[in-house]
Coordinates of N, CA and C in Angstrom, one line a residue:
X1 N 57.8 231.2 40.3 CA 58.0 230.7 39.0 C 58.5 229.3 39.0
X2 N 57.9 228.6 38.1 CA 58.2 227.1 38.1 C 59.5 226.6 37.3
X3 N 60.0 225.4 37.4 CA 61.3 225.4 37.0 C 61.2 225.5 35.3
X4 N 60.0 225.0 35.2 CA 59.3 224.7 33.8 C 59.4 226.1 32.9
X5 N 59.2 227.4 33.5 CA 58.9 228.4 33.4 C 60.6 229.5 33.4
X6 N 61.6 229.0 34.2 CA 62.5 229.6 34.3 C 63.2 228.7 33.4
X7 N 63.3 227.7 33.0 CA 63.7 227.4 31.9 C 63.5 227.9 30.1
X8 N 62.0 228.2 30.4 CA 61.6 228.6 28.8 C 62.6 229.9 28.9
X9 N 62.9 230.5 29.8 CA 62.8 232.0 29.8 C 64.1 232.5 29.0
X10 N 64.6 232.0 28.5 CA 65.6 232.7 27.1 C 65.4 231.9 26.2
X11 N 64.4 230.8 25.9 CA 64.2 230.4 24.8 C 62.9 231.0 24.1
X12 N 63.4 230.8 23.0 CA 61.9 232.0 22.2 C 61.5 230.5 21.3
X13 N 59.8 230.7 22.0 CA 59.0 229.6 20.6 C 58.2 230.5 20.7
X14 N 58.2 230.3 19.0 CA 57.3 230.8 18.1 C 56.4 230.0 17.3
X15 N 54.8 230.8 18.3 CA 53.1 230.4 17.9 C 53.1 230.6 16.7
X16 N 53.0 229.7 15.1 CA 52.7 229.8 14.1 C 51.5 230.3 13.7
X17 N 50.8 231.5 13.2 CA 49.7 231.7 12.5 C 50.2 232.5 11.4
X18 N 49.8 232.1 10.2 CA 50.1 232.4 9.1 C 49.5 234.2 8.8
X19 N 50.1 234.8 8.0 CA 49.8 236.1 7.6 C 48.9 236.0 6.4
X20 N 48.3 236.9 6.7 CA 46.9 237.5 5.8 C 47.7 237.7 4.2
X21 N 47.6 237.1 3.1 CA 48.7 237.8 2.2 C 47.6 237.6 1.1
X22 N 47.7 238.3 -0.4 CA 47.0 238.0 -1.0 C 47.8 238.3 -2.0
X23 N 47.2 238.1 -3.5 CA 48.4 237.5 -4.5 C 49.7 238.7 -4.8
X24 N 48.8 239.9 -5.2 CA 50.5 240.5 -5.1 C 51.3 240.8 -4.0
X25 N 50.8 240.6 -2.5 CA 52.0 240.3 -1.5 C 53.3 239.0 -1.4
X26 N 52.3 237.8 -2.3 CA 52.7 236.6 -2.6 C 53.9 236.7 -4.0
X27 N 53.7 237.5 -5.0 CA 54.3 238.2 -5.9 C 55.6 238.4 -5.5
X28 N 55.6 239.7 -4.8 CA 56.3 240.3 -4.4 C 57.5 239.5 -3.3
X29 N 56.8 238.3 -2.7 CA 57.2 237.7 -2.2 C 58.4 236.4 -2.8
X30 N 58.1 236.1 -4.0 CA 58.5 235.3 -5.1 C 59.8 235.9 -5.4
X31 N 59.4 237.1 -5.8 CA 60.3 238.0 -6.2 C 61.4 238.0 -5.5
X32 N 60.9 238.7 -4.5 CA 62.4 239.1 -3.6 C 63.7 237.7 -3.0
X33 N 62.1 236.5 -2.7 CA 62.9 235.2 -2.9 C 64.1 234.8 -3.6
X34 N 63.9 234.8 -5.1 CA 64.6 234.6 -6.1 C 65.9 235.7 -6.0
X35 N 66.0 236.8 -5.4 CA 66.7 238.0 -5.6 C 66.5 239.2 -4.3
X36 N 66.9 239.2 -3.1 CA 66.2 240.2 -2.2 C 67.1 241.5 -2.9
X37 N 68.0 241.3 -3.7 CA 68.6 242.7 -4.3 C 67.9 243.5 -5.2
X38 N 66.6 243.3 -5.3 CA 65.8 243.5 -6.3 C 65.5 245.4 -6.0
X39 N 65.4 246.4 -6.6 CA 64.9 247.2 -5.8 C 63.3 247.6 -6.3
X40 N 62.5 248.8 -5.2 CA 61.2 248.8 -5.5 C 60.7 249.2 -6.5
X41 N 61.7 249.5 -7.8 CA 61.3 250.2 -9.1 C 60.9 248.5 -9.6
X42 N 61.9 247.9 -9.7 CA 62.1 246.4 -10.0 C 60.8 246.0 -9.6
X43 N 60.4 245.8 -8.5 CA 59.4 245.1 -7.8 C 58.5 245.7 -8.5
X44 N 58.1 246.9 -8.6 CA 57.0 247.6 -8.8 C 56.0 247.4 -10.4
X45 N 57.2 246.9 -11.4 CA 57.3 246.7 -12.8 C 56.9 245.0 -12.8
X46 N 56.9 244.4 -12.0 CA 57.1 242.7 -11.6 C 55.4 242.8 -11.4
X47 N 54.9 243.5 -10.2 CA 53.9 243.5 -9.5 C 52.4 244.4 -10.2
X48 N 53.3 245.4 -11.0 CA 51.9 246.1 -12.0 C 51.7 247.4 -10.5
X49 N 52.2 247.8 -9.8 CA 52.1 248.8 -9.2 C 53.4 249.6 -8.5
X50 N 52.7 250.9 -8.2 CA 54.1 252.0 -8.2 C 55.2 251.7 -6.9
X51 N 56.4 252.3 -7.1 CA 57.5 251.8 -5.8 C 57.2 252.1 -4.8
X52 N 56.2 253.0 -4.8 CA 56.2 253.6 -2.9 C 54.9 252.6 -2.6
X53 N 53.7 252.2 -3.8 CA 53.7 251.5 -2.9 C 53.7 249.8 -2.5
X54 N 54.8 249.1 -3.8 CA 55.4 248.5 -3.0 C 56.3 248.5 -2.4
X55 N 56.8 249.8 -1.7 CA 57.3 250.0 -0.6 C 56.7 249.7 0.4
X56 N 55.6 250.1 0.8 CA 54.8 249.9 1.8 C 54.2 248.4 2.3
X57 N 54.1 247.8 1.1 CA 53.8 246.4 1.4 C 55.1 245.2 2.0
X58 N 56.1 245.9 1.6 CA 57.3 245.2 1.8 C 57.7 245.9 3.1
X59 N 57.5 246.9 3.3 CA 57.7 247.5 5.1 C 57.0 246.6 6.4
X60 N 55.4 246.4 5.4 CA 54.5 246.2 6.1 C 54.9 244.2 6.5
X61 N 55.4 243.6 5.6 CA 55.4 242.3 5.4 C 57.1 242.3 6.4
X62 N 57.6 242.9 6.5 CA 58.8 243.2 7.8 C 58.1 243.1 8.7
X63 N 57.2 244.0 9.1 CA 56.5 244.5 10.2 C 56.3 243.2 10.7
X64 N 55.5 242.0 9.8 CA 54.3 241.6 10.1 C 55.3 240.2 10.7
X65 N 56.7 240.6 10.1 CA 57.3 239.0 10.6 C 57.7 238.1 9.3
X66 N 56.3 238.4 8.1 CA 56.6 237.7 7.1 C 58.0 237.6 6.2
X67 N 58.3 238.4 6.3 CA 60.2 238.9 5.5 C 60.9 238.7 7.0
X68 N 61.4 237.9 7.4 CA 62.4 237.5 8.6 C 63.8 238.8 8.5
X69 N 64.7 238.5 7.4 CA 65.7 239.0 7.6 C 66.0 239.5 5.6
X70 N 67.0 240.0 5.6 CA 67.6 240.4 4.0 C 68.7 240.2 4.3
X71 N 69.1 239.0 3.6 CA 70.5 238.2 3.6 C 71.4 237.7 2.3
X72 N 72.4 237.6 2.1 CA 72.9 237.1 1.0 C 73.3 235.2 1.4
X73 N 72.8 234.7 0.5 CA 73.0 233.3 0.9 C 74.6 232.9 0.2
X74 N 74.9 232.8 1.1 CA 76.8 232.1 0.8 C 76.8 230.5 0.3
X75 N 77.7 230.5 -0.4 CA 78.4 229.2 -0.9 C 78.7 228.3 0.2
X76 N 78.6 227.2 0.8 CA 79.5 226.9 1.7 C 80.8 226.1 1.4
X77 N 80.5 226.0 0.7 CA 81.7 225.5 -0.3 C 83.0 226.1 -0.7
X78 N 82.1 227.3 -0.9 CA 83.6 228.1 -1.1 C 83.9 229.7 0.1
X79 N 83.5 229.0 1.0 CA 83.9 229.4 1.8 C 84.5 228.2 2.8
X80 N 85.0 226.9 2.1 CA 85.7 226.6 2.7 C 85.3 225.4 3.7
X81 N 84.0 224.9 3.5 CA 83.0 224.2 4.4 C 82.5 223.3 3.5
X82 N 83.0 222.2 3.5 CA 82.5 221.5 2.1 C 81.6 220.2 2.5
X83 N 81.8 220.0 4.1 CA 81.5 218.5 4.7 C 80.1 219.0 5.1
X84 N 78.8 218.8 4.2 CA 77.5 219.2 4.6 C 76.7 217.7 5.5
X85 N 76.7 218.1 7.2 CA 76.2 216.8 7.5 C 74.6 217.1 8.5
X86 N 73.8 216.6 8.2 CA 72.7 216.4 9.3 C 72.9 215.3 10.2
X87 N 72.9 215.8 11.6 CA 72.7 214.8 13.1 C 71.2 215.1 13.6
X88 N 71.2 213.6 14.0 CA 69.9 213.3 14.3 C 70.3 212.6 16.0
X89 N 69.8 213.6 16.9 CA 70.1 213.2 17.9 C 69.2 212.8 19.1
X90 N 69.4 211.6 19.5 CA 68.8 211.4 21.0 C 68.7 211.3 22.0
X91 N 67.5 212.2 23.0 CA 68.1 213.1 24.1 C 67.2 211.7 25.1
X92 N 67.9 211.8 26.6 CA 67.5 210.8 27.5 C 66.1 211.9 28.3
X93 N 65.9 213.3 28.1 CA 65.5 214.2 29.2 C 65.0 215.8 28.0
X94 N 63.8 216.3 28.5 CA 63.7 217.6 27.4 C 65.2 218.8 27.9
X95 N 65.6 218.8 29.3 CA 66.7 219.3 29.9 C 67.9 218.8 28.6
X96 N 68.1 217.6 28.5 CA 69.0 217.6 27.7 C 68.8 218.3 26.3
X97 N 67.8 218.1 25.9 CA 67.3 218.7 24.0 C 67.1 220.1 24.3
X98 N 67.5 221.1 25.7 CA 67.8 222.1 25.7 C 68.9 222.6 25.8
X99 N 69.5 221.4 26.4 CA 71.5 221.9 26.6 C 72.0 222.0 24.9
X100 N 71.1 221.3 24.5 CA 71.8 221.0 22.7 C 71.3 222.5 22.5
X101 N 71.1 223.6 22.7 CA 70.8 225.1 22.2 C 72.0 225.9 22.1
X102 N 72.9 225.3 23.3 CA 74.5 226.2 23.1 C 74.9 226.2 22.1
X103 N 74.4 225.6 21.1 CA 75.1 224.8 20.0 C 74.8 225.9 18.7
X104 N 73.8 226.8 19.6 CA 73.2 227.6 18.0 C 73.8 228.8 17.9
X105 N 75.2 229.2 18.5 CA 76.2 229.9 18.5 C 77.3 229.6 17.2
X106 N 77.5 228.3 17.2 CA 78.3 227.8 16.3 C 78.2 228.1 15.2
X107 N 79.4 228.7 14.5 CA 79.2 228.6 12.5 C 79.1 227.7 12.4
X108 N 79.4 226.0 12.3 CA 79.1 225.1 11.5 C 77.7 224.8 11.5
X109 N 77.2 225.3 12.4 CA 75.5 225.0 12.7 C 74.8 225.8 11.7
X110 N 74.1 225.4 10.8 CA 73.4 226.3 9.9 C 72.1 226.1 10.4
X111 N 71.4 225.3 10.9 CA 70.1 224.8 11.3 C 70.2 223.9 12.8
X112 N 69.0 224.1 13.7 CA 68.8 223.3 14.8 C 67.3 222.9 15.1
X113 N 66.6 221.9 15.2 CA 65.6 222.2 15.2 C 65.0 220.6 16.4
X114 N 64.0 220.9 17.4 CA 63.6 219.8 17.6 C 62.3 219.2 16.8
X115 N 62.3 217.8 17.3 CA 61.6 217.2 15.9 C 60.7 216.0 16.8
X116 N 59.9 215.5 16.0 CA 59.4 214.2 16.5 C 59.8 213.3 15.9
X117 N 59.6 211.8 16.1 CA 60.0 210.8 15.6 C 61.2 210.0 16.0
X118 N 61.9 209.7 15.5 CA 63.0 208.5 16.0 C 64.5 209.5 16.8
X119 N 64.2 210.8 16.4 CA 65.1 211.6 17.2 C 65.0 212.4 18.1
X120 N 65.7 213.7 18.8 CA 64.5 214.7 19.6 C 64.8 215.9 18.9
X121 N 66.3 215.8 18.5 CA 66.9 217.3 17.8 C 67.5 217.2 16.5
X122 N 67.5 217.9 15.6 CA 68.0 217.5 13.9 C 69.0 219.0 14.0
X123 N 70.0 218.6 13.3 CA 71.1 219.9 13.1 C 71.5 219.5 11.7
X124 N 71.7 220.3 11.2 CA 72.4 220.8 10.1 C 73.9 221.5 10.0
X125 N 74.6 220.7 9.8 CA 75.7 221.3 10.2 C 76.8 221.1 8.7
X126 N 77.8 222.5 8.6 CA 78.5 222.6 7.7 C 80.0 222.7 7.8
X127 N 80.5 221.4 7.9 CA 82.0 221.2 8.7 C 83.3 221.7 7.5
X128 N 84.1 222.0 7.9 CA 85.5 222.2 6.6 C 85.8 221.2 6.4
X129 N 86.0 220.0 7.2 CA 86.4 218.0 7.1 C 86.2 217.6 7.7
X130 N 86.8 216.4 7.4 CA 85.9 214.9 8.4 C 86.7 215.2 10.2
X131 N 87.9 215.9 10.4 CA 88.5 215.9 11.4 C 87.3 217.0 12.5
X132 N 87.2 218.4 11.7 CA 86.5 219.3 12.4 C 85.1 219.1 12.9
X133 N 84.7 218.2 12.2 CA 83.3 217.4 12.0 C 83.3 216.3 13.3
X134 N 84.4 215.7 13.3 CA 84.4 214.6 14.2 C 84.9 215.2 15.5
X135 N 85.4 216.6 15.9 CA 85.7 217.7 16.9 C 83.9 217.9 17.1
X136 N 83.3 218.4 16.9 CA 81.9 218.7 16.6 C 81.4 217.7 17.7
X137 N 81.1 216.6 16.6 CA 80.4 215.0 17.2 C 80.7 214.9 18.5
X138 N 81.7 215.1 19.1 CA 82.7 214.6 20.3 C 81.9 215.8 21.7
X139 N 81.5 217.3 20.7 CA 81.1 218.1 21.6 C 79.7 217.6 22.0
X140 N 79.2 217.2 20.8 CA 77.4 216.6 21.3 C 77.8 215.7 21.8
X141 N 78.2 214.5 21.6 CA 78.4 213.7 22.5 C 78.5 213.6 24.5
X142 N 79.2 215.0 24.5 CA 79.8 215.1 25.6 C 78.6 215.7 26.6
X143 N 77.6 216.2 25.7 CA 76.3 216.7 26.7 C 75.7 215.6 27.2
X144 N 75.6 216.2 28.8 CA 74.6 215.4 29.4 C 73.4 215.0 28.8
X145 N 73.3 213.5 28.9 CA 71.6 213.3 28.5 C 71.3 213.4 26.9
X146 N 72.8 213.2 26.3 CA 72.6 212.6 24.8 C 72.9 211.3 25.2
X147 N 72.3 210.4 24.3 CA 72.1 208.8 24.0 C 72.8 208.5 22.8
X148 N 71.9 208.9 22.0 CA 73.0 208.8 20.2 C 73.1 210.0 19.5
X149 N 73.6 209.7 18.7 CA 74.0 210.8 17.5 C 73.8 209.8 16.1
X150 N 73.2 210.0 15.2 CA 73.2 209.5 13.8 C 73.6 210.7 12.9
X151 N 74.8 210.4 12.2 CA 75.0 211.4 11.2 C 75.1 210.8 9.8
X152 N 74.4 211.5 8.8 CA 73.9 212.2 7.3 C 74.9 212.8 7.0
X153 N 75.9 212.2 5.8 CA 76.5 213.1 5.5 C 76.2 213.4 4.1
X154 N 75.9 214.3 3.4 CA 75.2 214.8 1.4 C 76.4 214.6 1.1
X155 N 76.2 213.8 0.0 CA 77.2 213.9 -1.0 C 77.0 214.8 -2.1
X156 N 75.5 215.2 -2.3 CA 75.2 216.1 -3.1 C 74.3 217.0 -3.0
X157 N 74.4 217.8 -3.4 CA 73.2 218.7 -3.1 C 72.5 219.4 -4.6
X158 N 71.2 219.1 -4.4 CA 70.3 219.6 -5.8 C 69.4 220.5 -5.8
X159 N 69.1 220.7 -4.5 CA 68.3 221.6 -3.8 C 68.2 222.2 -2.4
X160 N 68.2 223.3 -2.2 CA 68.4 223.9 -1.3 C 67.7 225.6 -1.4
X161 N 66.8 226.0 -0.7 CA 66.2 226.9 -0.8 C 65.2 226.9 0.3
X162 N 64.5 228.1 0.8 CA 63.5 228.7 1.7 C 62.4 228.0 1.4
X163 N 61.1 228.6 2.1 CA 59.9 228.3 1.8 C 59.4 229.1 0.1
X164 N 58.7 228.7 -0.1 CA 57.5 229.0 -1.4 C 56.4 229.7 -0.8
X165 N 56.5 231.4 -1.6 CA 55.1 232.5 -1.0 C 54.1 231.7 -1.5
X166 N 53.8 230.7 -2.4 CA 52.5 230.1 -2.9 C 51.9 229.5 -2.0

């Protein structure tokens, strides 16, 4: 096995091909968006057909990968995390823009992603203050084979939401 090869091996990438969906999977998809508390009587009255079987479509759309998870989306705010910052970081080695993955353990980490363009790795990170935030910085920092760190910090936020079934 090549080192190339024992390295992927606890990282999971995921080959994009879109799912087969057609409009009232797309529907139903809107729906649950807006509200996954919705139940299949709900759905069913939304979509113009019966609960079992959009039950089935919504089993099937788990199956398929397309419904990831059913989650309640938290405040971070009031839970106490109010310092919303994006780092944009760059790596000297792809070794290093993998060391930055310890990192997807962390609560403050809401998002991690690598990227192209002026950085290698983008985080999203949700600090309580500027002190915990600058504890954070100090941990990236300290990985081999980071160069910089650029941090984003929102002052506001107006939008925040998932993808669109459309």
């Amino acid at each position: 096995m090549s080192e190339f090869d024992k390295e992927k091996d606890g990282i999971k990438q995921t080959r994009h091909k879109p799912a087969e969906l057609d409009a009232i999977d797309r529907k139903i998809l809107g729906a649950l968006a807006e509200d996954a508390g919705r139940s299949y009587v709900e759905l069913s009255e939304i979509v113009h057909l019966s609960a079992p079987a959009v039950h089935d479509r919504v089993k099937r759309l788990k199956r398929d990968g397309v419904i990831k998870n059913t989650v309640a989306v938290l405040d971070g705010c009031k839970l106490g995390r109010t310092l919303l910052t994006f780092l944009v970081i760059d790596t000297s080695s792809y070794q290093a823009t993998r060391a930055l993955l310890q990192f997807t353990s962390r609560k403050e980490v809401e998002e991690l992603h690598t990227v192209a363009g002026d950085g290698c790795v983008l985080i999203k990170v949700r600090a309580a203050d500027t002190e915990s935030l600058e504890n954070f910085l100090m941990e990236i920092q300290s990985v081999e084979g980071v160069r910089s760190v650029r941090s984003y910090i929102a002052l506001s936020t107006f939008l925040e939401r998932g993808p669109s079934p459309d």
